Every structure is written in C-alpha cells, then in structure tokens.
Coordinates of C-alpha atoms in Angstrom, one line a residue:
Chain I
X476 CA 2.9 -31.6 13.4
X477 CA 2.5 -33.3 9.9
X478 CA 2.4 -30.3 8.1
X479 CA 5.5 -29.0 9.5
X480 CA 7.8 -30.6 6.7
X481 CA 5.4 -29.1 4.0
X482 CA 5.8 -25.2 5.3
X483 CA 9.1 -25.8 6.1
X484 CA 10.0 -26.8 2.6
X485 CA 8.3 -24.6 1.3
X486 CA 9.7 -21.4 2.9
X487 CA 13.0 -23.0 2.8
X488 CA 13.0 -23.1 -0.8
X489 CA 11.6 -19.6 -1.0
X490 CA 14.8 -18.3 0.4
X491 CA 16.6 -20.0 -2.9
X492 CA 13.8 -18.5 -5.2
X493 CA 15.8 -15.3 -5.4
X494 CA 19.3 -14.3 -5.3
X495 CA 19.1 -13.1 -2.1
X496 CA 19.9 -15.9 -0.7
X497 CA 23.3 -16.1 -2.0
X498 CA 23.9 -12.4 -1.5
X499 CA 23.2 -13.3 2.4
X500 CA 25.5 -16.4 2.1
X501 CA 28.7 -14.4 0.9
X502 CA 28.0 -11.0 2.8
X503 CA 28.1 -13.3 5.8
X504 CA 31.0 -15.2 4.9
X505 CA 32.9 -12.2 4.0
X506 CA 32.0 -10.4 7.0
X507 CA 33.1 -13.4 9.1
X508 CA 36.9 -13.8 7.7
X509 CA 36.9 -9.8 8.3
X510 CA 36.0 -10.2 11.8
X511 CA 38.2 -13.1 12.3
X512 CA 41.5 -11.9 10.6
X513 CA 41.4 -8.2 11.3
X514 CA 39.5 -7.4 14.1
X515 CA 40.2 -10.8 15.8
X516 CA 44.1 -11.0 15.1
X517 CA 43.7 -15.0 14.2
X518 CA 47.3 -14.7 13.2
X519 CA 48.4 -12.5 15.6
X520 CA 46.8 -14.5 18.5
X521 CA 49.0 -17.4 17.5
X522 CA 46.6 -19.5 18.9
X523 CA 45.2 -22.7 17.3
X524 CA 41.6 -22.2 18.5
X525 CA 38.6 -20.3 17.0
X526 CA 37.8 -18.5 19.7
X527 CA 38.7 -15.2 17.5
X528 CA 35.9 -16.1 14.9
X529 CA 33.1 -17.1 17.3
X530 CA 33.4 -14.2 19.7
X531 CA 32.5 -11.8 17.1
X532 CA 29.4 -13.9 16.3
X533 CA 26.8 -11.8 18.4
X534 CA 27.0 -8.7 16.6
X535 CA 27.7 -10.3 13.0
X536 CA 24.3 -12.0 14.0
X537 CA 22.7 -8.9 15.3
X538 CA 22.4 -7.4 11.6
X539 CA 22.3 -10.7 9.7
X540 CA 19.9 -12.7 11.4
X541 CA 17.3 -10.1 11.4
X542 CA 17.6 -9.9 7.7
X543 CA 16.9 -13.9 7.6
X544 CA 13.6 -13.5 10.1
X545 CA 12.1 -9.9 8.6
X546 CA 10.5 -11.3 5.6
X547 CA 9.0 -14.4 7.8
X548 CA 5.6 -13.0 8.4
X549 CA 5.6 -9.5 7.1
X550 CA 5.8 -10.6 3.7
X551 CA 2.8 -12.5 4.4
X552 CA 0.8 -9.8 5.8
X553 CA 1.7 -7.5 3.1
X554 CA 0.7 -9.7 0.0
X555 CA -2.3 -11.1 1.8
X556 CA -1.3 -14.7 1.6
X557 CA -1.3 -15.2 5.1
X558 CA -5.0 -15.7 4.7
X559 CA -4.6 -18.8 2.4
X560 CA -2.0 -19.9 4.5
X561 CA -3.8 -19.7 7.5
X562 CA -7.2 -21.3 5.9
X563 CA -5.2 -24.1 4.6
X564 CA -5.4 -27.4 7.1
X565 CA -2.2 -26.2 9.0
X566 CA -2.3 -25.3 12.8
X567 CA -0.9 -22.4 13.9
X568 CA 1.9 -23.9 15.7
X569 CA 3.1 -26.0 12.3
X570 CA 3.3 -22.6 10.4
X571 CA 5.1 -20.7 13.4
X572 CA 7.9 -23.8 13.9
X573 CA 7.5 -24.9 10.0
X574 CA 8.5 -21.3 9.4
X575 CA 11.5 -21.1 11.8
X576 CA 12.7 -24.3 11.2
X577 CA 13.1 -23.3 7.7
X578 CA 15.0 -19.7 8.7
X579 CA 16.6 -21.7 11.4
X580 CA 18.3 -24.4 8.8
X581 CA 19.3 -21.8 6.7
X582 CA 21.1 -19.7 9.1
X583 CA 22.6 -23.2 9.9
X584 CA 23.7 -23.8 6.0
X585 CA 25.5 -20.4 5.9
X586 CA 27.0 -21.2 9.1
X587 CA 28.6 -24.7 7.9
X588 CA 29.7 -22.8 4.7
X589 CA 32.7 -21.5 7.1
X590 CA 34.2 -25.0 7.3
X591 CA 37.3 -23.4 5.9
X592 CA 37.9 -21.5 9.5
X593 CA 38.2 -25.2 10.8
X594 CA 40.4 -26.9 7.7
X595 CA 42.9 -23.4 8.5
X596 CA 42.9 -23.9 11.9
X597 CA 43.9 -27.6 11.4
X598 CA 46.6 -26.8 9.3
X599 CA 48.3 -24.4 11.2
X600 CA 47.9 -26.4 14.8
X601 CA 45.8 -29.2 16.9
X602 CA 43.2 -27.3 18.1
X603 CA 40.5 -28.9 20.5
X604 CA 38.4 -29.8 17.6
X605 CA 35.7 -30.5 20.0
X606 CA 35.4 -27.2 21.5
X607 CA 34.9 -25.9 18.0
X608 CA 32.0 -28.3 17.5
X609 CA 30.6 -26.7 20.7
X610 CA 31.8 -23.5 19.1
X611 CA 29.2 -24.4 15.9
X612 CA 26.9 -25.3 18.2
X613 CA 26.3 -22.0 20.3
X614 CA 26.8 -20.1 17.7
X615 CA 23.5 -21.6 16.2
X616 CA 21.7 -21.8 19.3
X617 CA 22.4 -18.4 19.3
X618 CA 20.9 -17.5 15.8
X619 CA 18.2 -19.6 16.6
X620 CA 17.7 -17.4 19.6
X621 CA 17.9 -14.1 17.4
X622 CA 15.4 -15.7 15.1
X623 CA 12.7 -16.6 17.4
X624 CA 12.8 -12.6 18.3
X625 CA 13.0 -11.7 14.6
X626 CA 10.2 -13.9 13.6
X627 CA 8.1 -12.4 16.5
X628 CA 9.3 -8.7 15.0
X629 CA 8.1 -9.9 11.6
X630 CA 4.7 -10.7 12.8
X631 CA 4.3 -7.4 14.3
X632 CA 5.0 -5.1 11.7
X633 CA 4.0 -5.2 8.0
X634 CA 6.4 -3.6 6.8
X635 CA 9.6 -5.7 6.3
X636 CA 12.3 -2.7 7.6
X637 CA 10.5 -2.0 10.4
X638 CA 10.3 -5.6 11.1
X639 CA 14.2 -5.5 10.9
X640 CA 14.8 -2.6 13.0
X641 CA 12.5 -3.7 15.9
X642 CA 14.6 -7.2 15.6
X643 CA 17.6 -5.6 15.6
X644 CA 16.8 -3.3 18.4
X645 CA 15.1 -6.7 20.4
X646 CA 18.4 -8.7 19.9
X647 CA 20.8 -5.8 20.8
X648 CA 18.8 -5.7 24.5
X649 CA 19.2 -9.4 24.9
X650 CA 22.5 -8.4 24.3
X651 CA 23.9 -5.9 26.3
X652 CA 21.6 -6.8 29.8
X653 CA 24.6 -9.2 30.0
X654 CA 27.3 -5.6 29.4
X655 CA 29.1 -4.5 32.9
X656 CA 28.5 -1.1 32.2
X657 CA 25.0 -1.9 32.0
X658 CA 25.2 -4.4 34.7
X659 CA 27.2 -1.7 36.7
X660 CA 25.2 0.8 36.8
X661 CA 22.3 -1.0 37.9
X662 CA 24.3 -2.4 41.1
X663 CA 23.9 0.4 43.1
X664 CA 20.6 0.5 43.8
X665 CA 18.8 -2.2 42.4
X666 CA 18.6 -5.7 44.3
X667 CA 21.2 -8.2 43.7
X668 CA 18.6 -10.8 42.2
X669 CA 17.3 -8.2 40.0
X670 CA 20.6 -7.7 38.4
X671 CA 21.2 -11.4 38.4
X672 CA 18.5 -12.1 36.5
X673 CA 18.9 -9.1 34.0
X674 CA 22.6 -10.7 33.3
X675 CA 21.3 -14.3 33.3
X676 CA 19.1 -12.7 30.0
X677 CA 21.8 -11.9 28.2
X678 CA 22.7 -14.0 24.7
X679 CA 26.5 -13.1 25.5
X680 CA 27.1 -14.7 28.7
X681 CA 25.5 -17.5 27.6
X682 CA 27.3 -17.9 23.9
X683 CA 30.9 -17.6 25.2
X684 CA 30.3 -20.2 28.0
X685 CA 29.3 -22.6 25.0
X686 CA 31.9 -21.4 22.6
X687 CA 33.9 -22.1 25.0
X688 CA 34.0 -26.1 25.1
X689 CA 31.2 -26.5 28.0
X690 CA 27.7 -27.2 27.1
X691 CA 25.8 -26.9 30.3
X692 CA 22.7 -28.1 30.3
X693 CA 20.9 -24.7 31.6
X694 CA 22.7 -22.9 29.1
X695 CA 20.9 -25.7 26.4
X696 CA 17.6 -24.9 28.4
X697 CA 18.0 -20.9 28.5
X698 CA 18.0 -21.0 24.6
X699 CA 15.4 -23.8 24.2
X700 CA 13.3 -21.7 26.5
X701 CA 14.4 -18.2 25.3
X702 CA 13.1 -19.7 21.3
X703 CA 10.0 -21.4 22.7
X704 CA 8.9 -18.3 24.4
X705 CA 9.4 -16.3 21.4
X706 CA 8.0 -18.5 18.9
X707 CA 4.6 -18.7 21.4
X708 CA 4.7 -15.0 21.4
X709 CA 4.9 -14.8 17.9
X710 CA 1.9 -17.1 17.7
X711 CA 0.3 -14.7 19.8
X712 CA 1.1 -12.0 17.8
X713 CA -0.3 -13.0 14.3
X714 CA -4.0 -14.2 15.8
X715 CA -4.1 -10.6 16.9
X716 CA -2.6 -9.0 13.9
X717 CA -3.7 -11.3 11.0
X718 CA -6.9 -9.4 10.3
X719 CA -4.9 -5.6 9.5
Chain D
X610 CA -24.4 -28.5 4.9
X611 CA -23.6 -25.2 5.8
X612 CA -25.1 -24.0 9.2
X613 CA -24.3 -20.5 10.5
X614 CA -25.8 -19.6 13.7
X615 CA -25.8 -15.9 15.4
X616 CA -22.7 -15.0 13.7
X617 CA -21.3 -12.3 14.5
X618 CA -18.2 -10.2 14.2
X619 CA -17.4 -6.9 16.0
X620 CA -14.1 -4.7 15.6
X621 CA -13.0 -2.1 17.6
X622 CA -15.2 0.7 16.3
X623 CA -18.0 -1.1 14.3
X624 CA -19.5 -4.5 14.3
X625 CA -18.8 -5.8 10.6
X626 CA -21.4 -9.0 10.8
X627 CA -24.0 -8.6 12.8
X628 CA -26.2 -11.9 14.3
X629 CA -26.3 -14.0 10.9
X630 CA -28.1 -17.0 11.1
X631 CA -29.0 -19.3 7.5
X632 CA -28.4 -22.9 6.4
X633 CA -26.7 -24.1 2.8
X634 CA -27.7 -27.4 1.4
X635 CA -25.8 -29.5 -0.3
X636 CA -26.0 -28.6 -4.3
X637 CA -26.7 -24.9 -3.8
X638 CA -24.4 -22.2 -5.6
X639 CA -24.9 -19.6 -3.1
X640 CA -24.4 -15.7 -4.5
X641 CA -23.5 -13.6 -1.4
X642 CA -24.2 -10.2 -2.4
X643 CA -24.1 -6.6 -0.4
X644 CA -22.3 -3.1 -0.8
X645 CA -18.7 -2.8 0.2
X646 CA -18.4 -2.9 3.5
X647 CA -21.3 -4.9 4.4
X648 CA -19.6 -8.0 5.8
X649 CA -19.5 -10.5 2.9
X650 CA -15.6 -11.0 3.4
X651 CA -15.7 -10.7 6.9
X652 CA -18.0 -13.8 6.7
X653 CA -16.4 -15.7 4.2
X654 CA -12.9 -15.4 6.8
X655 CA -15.0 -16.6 9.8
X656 CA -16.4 -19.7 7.9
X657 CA -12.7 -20.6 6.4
X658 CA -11.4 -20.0 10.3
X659 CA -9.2 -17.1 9.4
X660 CA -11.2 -14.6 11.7
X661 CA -12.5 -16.2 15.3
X662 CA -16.4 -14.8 15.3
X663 CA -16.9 -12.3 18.7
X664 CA -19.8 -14.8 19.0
X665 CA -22.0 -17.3 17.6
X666 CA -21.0 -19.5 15.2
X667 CA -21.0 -22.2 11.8
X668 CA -20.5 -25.2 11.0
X669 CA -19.0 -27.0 7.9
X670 CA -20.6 -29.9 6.8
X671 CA -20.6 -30.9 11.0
X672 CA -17.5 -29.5 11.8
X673 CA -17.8 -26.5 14.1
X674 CA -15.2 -23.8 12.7
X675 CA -13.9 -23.0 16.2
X676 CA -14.2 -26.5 17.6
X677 CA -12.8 -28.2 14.6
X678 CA -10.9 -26.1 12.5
X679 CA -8.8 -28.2 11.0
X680 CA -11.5 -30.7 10.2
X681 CA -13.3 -27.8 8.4
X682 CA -10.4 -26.4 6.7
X683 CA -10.5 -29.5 5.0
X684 CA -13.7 -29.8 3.6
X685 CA -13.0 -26.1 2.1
X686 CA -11.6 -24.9 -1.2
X687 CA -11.4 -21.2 -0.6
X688 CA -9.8 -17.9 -2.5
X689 CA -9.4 -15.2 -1.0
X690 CA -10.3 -11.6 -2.0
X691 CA -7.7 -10.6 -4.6
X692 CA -6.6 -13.8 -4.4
X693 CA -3.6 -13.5 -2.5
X694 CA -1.0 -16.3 -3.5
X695 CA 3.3 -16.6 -2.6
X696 CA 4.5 -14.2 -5.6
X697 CA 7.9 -15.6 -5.9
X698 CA 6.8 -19.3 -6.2
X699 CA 6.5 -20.8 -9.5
X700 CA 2.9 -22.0 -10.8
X701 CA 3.7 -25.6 -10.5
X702 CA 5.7 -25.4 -7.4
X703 CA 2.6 -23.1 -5.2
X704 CA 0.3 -25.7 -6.8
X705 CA 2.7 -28.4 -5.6
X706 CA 2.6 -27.3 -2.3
X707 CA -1.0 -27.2 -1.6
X708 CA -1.4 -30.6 -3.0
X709 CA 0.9 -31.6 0.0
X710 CA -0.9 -29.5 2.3
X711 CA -3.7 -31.5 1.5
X712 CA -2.3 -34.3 2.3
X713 CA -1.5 -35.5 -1.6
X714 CA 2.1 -37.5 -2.2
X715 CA 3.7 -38.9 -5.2
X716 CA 1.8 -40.1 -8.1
X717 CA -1.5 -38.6 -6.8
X718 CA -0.1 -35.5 -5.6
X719 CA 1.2 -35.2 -9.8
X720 CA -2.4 -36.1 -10.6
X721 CA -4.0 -33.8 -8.4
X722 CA -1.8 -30.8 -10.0
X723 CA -2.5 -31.9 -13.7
X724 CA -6.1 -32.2 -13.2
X725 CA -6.5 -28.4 -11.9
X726 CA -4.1 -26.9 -14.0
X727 CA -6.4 -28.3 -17.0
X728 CA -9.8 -27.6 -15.3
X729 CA -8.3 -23.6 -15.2
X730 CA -6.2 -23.8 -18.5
X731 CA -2.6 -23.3 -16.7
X732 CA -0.5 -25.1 -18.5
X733 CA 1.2 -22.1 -20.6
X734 CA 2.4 -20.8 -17.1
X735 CA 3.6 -23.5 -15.5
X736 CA 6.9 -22.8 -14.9
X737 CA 6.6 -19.1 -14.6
X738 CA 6.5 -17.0 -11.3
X739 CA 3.1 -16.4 -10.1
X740 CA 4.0 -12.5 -9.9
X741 CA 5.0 -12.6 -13.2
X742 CA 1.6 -13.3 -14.3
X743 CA -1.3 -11.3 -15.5
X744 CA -4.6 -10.8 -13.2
X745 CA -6.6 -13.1 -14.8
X746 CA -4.4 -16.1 -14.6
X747 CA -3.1 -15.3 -11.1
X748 CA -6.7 -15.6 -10.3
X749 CA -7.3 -18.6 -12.2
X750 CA -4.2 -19.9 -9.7
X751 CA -6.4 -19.0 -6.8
X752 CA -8.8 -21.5 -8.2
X753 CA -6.7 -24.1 -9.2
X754 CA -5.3 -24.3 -5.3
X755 CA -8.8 -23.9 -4.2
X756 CA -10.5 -27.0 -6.7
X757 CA -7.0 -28.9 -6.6
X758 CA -8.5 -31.4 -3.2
X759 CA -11.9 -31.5 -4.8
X760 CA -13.3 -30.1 -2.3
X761 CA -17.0 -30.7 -0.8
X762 CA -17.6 -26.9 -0.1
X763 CA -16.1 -24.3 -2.5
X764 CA -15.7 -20.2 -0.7
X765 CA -15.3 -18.1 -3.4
X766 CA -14.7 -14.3 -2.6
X767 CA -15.3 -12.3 -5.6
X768 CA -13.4 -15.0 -8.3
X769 CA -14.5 -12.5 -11.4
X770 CA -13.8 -9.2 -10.3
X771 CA -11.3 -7.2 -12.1
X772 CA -11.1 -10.1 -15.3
X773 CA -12.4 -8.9 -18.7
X774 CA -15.7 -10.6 -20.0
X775 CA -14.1 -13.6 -21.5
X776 CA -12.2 -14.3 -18.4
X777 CA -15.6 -13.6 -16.5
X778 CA -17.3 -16.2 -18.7
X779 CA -14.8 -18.7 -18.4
X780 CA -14.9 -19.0 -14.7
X781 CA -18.7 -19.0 -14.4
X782 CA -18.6 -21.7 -16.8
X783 CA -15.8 -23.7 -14.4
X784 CA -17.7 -23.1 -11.2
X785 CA -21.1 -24.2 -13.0
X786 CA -19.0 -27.3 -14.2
X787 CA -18.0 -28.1 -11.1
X788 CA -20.8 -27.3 -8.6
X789 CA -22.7 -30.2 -8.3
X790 CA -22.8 -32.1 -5.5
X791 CA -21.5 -29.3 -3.8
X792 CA -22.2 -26.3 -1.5
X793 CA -20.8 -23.0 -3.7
X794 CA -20.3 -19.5 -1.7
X795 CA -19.8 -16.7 -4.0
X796 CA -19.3 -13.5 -3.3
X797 CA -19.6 -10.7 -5.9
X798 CA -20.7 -7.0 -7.1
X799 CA -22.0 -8.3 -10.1
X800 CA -25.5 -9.0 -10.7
X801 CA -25.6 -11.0 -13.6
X802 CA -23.5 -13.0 -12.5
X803 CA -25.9 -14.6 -9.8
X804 CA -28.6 -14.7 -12.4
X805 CA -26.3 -16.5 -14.6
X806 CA -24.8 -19.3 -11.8
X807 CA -26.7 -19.0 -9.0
X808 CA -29.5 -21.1 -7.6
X809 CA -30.0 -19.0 -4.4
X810 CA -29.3 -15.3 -3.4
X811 CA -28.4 -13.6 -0.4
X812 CA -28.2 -9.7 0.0
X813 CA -26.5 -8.5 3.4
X814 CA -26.0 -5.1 4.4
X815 CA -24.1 -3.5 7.2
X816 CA -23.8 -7.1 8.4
X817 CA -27.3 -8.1 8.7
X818 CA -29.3 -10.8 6.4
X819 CA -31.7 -8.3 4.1
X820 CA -32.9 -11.1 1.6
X821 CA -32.7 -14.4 1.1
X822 CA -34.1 -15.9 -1.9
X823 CA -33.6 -17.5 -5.8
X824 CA -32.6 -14.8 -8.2
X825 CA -36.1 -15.1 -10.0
X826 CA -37.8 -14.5 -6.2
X827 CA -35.7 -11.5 -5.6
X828 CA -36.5 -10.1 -9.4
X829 CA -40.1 -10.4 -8.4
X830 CA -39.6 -7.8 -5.8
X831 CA -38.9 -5.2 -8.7
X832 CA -40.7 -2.1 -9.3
X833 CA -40.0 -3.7 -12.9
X834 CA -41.0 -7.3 -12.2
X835 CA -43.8 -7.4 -15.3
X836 CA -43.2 -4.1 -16.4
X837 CA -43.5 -3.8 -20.3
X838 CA -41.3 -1.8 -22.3
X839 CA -42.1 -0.5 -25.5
X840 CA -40.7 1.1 -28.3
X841 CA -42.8 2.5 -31.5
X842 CA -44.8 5.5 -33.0
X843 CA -47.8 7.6 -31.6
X844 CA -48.0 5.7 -28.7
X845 CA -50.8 7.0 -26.0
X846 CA -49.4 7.3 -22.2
X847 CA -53.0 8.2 -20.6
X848 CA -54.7 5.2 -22.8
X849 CA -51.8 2.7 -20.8
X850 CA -52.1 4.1 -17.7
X851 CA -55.5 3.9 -17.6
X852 CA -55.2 -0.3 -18.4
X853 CA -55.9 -2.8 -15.4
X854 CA -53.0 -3.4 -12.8
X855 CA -50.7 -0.7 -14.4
X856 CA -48.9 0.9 -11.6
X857 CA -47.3 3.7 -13.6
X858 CA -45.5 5.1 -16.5
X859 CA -41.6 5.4 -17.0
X860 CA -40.5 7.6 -20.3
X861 CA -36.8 6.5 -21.0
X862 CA -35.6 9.7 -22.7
X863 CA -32.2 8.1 -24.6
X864 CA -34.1 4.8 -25.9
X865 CA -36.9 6.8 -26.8
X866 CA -39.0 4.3 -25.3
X867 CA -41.8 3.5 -22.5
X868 CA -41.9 1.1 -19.9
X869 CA -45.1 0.4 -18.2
X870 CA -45.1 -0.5 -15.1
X871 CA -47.6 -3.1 -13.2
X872 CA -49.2 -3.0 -10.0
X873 CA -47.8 -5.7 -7.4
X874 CA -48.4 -9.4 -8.4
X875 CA -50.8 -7.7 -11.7
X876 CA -49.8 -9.5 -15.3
X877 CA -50.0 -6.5 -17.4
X878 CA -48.5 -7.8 -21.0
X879 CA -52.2 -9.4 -22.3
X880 CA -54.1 -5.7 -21.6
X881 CA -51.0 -4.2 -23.3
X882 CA -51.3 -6.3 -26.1
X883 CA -54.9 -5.8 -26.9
X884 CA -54.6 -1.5 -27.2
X885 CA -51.7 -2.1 -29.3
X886 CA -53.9 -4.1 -31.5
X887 CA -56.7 -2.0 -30.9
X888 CA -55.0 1.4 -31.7
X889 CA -53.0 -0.4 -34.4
X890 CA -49.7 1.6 -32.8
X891 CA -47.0 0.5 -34.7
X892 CA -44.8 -1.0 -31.7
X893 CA -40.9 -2.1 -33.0
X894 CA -40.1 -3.6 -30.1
X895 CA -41.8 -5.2 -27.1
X896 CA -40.5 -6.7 -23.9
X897 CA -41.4 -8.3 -20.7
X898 CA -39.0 -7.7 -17.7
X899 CA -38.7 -10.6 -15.4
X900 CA -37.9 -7.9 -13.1
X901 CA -34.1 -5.7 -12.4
X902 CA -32.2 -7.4 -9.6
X903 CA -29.6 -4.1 -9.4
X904 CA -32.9 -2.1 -8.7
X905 CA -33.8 -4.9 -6.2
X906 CA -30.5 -4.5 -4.7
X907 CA -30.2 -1.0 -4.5
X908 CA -33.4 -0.9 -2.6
X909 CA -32.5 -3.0 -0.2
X910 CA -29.3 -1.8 0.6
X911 CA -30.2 1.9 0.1
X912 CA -28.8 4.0 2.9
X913 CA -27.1 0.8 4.6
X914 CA -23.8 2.3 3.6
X915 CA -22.9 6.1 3.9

C-alpha cells in the first residue's frame, strides 16, 4: 500500500483541476439547505436536531455521488491512460482504494462545508451535538457506500453517462430493498429470511439508525463490508475490461 | 535480459500473439516491426503486465511478468501507443507524479523531473495542461515519464508515429543517446527508422516470429540486395542480362533508369563496371543497393493480413 498516497493525491487533485469541482461543491450545498428548509420544515419542526437535513441525504446522494464516482475509471478507459497507470509499479488494489479514497475525501470535504446546519442549530437550541456527529458520520459511510458502487459502474462502462446512470440505477436498488412497499409485496410469498435479508440490504435502514445517535457496530460492518465488496468487484471488473 | 517464452495471447475470436519465443541482451535497440494487427502492441502490453498472456510467458531482466509484476514494472520505462497521458494534469504536475510513483521524494524527485524535461526539451510547457499541447510534445511527455526513473529496459510503442520529420529526428537521436547499456523495444511502421537506430530487427505477422535479424541481414534478403541501378544514354538491356550472376532486369519508367538485379549471394557491380567501360555508355549516375528492407517486409508479411 505505499503507493496509495501517490494515486490518491493525484486524483484528489484532479478533482480541483477543473471547475467542476466547485460547481459540485455549491450544487450540493444548495440542494442541501433546499431539502432542509423546504422540504424538511427545519423551522416548522421546531426542533433543535438535524434530523430534517440528514434524512434527505440518500436521495441528495443518489444523483450526486454518482457524479463524484463516474469519471473514476471511465475516464481512464476512454483516454487510454489506464494503460500507463496500470504498467506503472502500483498494484491493483492501491489504484482501486487510492482512487476511492480520493473520491471518498472529497465527498467528505463537501460534506463538512455544511458546518453552517450545525452553528444554526446551535443558535437556535441545545441539540445532542453528539448525535449530529453520528449524523456526519452515516451520512459519509453512506456516500462511501454509494461510491464503492459508482466506482465499480465506472469501471464498467467507458462512457462516463452510462457510468452514471448504471450508478444511479445500482444505488437506487440498495435503496428501496429497505421500502415497505417493496418489502410488502414480497411478504406474501416469499420466506421470511428472504425478505429479511433483502431489507437488511438496504442503505436506508441502515443510515437512519446511525443518523440517529446509535452507531452499532453491524451497522459499521454492513458498510465496511458493503464498500469492500464493491471495491473488490470493481477490481474484478477492470482486469476484465482493461483491454477494450 | 529480456526472455520471452511461448507467449501467447488469444481473444475471443482470434489469437493476437501466437507462441513467441526470443531473447534481448543487454545493449540491443530492438525494432519490432509487423503489419497492423500483427501483435506488436499486444506484446509490448504483456511484457509491461498490462495484458495477462493466455499462456507462456517473459521475463524482465529475472523478473517473471506474472510472478513479479511489480518487480518488473520497475525495471520498465514504457509509452504506450498514442501515448496516453492524464489530459487535465499539468506537464510538471503528471511528471511529478510519476517521479513519486517511482519511488522519488524531495530534492531527487525535483532532480529527476528537471533531468527529463531537458533530455525531451519540455521546459516551454511546463506549466501548461498536457491536453493543451500539440502531438509532438504530448509525445515527448510520454517519454519524459517513461526515461524520468532511468530505467534498465525502455518499451517504446511507436514513439515517432504521427510527428513531422524534425520531431522524428529528434527522438531517434534521444533514444540513440540514451540506449546504451540498455535493452530498447521499439515498435514502428517505419523502416528507416530501424535502419537508422536499430541494432536488431524483428518482423512478426499475425502473431508469429517471421524474421529475426540486424537490419543489414534482413536487407540481404532483398530481391535488391546488390542490385545496381543506373541511369545514362544508350544503355544495352540484353548485353546486362547476359553479365555473370545477374538475376534480371527492372526498367523504372519515372526515373528513366535501370536497375539490375543479381542472382542470390552474386556481386554484380565489378561485371557492371567493366561493359560500361567497355561500351563507353555514358552512365550519370550509378548505385549499389544494400538491399530494400520495405520490399523485405512486404514479402514476409504478404498475405498475413487480409
């Protein structure tokens, strides 16, 4: 893993090379106060928590994050320079995780840019400033999670839209196997473990219990796992797909 | 040394190298020629590690290129066909980065940078982004981040094509500058060029070894290999072809010229010499071909590529 700080600074800087970047940084910031204030009623909810700006996280990530991850390996793939990369002394496993490191700190910047939510919250009332740490923390467990599918997307495809569509698509399973309706309809006739484990998939179910206050350990474990899995797939992926 | 061993490379439909076996010694500037399509690339991928051969294999200086990847990815400066580079990096910072890759920090990773940007004449680009760049210097990147380690093996997949003469020239003079002491791959359509850097030639088609030889041996398998062209007045075609060891007669129509051809292994030029003197033809111009290596080549490779 000693090359892992050289491809991670290097594709973490890429992200600065172009405005992009900061275009991601404000849609997301704008997008989040939208969510929070309108659709979330933070005033109206009268509540000093920030429970109305994480819950909408999931499906602000569902677009966003995929825009972070698309570029990851299709971009390589399309200009060819996945061949120096991947003749350069750097194992396969230190460009996968150097890679997603680098998308993953990012996401992680943008998200610490909302520090306002927490000085307004503080000024209004005493929230449980710990369960908004927790809060921060799912919420970026949980764009790791999206990322590790995105990268795997972007590995797949050459082309950086279709890259973000089949991310997009990915995430929003991950998502909704956790939906009652989904859940319900299943019920019926499937076995009881079956639908267990469907739900136990789901990004959701796992996010609010975090956001929530309570880090669980298996919740820690189903994301470690959940990125592991999709960062080895991803691995996977670009041995077979390297050569097109 | 370079030792490849039953390489070989299938795809799904055809099998792109095809059981190549032969050694490279230390101090050898290898031209790797063959049609499109023949394998070249495909070989140069499995000897950097990019492509995982179907079987057999090579070995870099010891290090087998399955086995010990890593160890051989080290020993190899390589650019790829077209070479590929990150398009939104600036020159210094892409050149940067590979010096870290290769395990350069600090003072000697500065060093490392300023000594290949100088060897390839970078230093007007420095801070501009590689895509910004014209062909000729974005290749002359490619072979700054492949010379920047100094390494012991240099793979270089066509590193002229598509650069106008004087660009051409300058990078045969760089790899000519630079190759000793080392084992030189180079791929490439053009034939002078392997007569012009070149100690050793080898022609694959369709993925299998067709010749193997120095540019003057593979010359001498012309049709033209002593052949002696001439160019002047009243010149007799039966009285030449009827000299010792000449094979035949070519009439080149646009340089209103002849070239006689000789018989296999035959020196023709003294026998040529004496009827011109003889006759008292008045001959302008007179050579002796060492032999055409694109006539060579296209033999060889004839039909190997529909």
């Amino acid at each position: 893993m000693k090359q892992l700080p050289v491809v991670f600074k290097r594709e973490l800087g890429s992200y600065f090379a172009t405005p992009l970047a900061y275009v991601f940084m404000v849609i997301f910031l704008v997008l989040a106060g939208v969510f929070t204030f309108y659709l979330g009623s933070f005033y109206e909810r009268g509540q000093a928590d920030l429970t109305a700006f994480f819950s909408f996280h999931p499906w602000l990530y569902l677009f966003l994050v995929p825009a972070i991850a698309m570029r990851l390996w299709a971009e390589e793939r399309k200009s060819g320079s996945i061949e120096l990369l991947m003749t350069l002394p750097i194992t396969r496993a230190e460009a996968v995780l150097g890679k997603f490191v680098a998308a993953w700190v990012f996401a992680g910047l943008t998200l610490l840019l909302t520090f306002p939510m927490v000085i307004t919250v503080n000024y209004l009332g005493e929230p449980d400033n710990g369960a908004i740490v927790t809060g921060y923390i799912g919420s970026w467990l949980l764009a790791g999670g999206y990322l590790a599918i995105g990268s795997c997307m972007s590995a797949l495809a050459k082309n950086q839209v279709i890259a973000f569509i089949l991310a997009v698509t990915m995430c929003f399973v991950f998502i909704v196997s956790g939906f009652p309706m989904l859940l319900d309809s299943l019920s019926g006739w499937a076995p009881q473990a079956l639908v267990d484990a469907i739900a136990s998939l789901s990004f959701l179910t796992r996010f609010e219990a975090i956001s929530k206050g309570v880090i669980d350990l298996r919740d820690l474990l189903y994301f470690v796992t959940l990125i592991a899995a999709w960062l080895a797939a991803t691995a996977i992926v670009i041995d077979l797909k390297k050569a097109d | 040394m370079i030792e490849i061993r039953n390489l070989t490379k299938r795809f799904a439909q055809h099998t792109a190298v095809d059981d190549l076996s032969f050694r490279i010694q230390q101090g050898e500037v290898l031209g790797f020629l063959g049609p499109n399509g023949a394998g070249k690339s495909t070989t140069m991928k499995m000897l950097t590690g990019f492509l995982a051969p179907t079987s057999g294999t090579a070995s870099i200086l010891g290090f087998d290129i399955q086995k010990d990847t890593l160890k051989a990815q080290q020993q190899i400066g390589y650019l790829p066909e077209g070479a590929p580079c990150y398009g939104d990096m600036r020159v210094r910072g892409f050149l940067e980065f590979i010096a870290e890759v290769r395990g350069f920090r600090g003072a000697e990773r500065k060093r490392r940078v300023e000594q290949a940007v100088a060897q390839v004449e970078l230093e007007k680009v420095l801070d501009q982004s590689i895509e910004t760049l014209s062909k000729g210097f974005k290749r002359r990147v490619g072979l700054a981040q492949a010379i920047l380690h100094d390494p012991r093996v240099l793979i270089l997949d066509e590193p002229t094509d598509g650069l106008d003469p004087n660009q051409k020239h300058q990078v045969r003079k760089l790899i000519s500058s630079i190759a000793a002491d080392k084992i030189v791959i180079i791929s490439t359509h053009i034939l002078e060029e392997v007569t012009a850097i070149c100690s050793r030639a080898v022609v694959i088609g369709s993925g299998k070894l067709l010749a193997d030889g120095t540019p003057l041996e593979l010359e001498a398998r012309s049709r033209y290999h002593q052949a002696v062209t001439l160019v002047g007045e009243g010149l007799d075609e039966s009285a030449l072809s009827a000299l010792n060891g000449v094979a035949g007669i070519e009439r080149n129509e646009r340089e209103h010229s002849l070239t006689v051809l000789a018989q296999p292994g035959a020196v023709i030029y003294p026998q040529v010499g004496e009827l011109i003197a003889s006759r008292g033809w008045a001959v302008s111009e007179l050579n002796v071909e060492r032999g055409r290596l694109d006539e060579v080549f296209r033999t060889l490779t004839r039909g190997e590529v529909v």
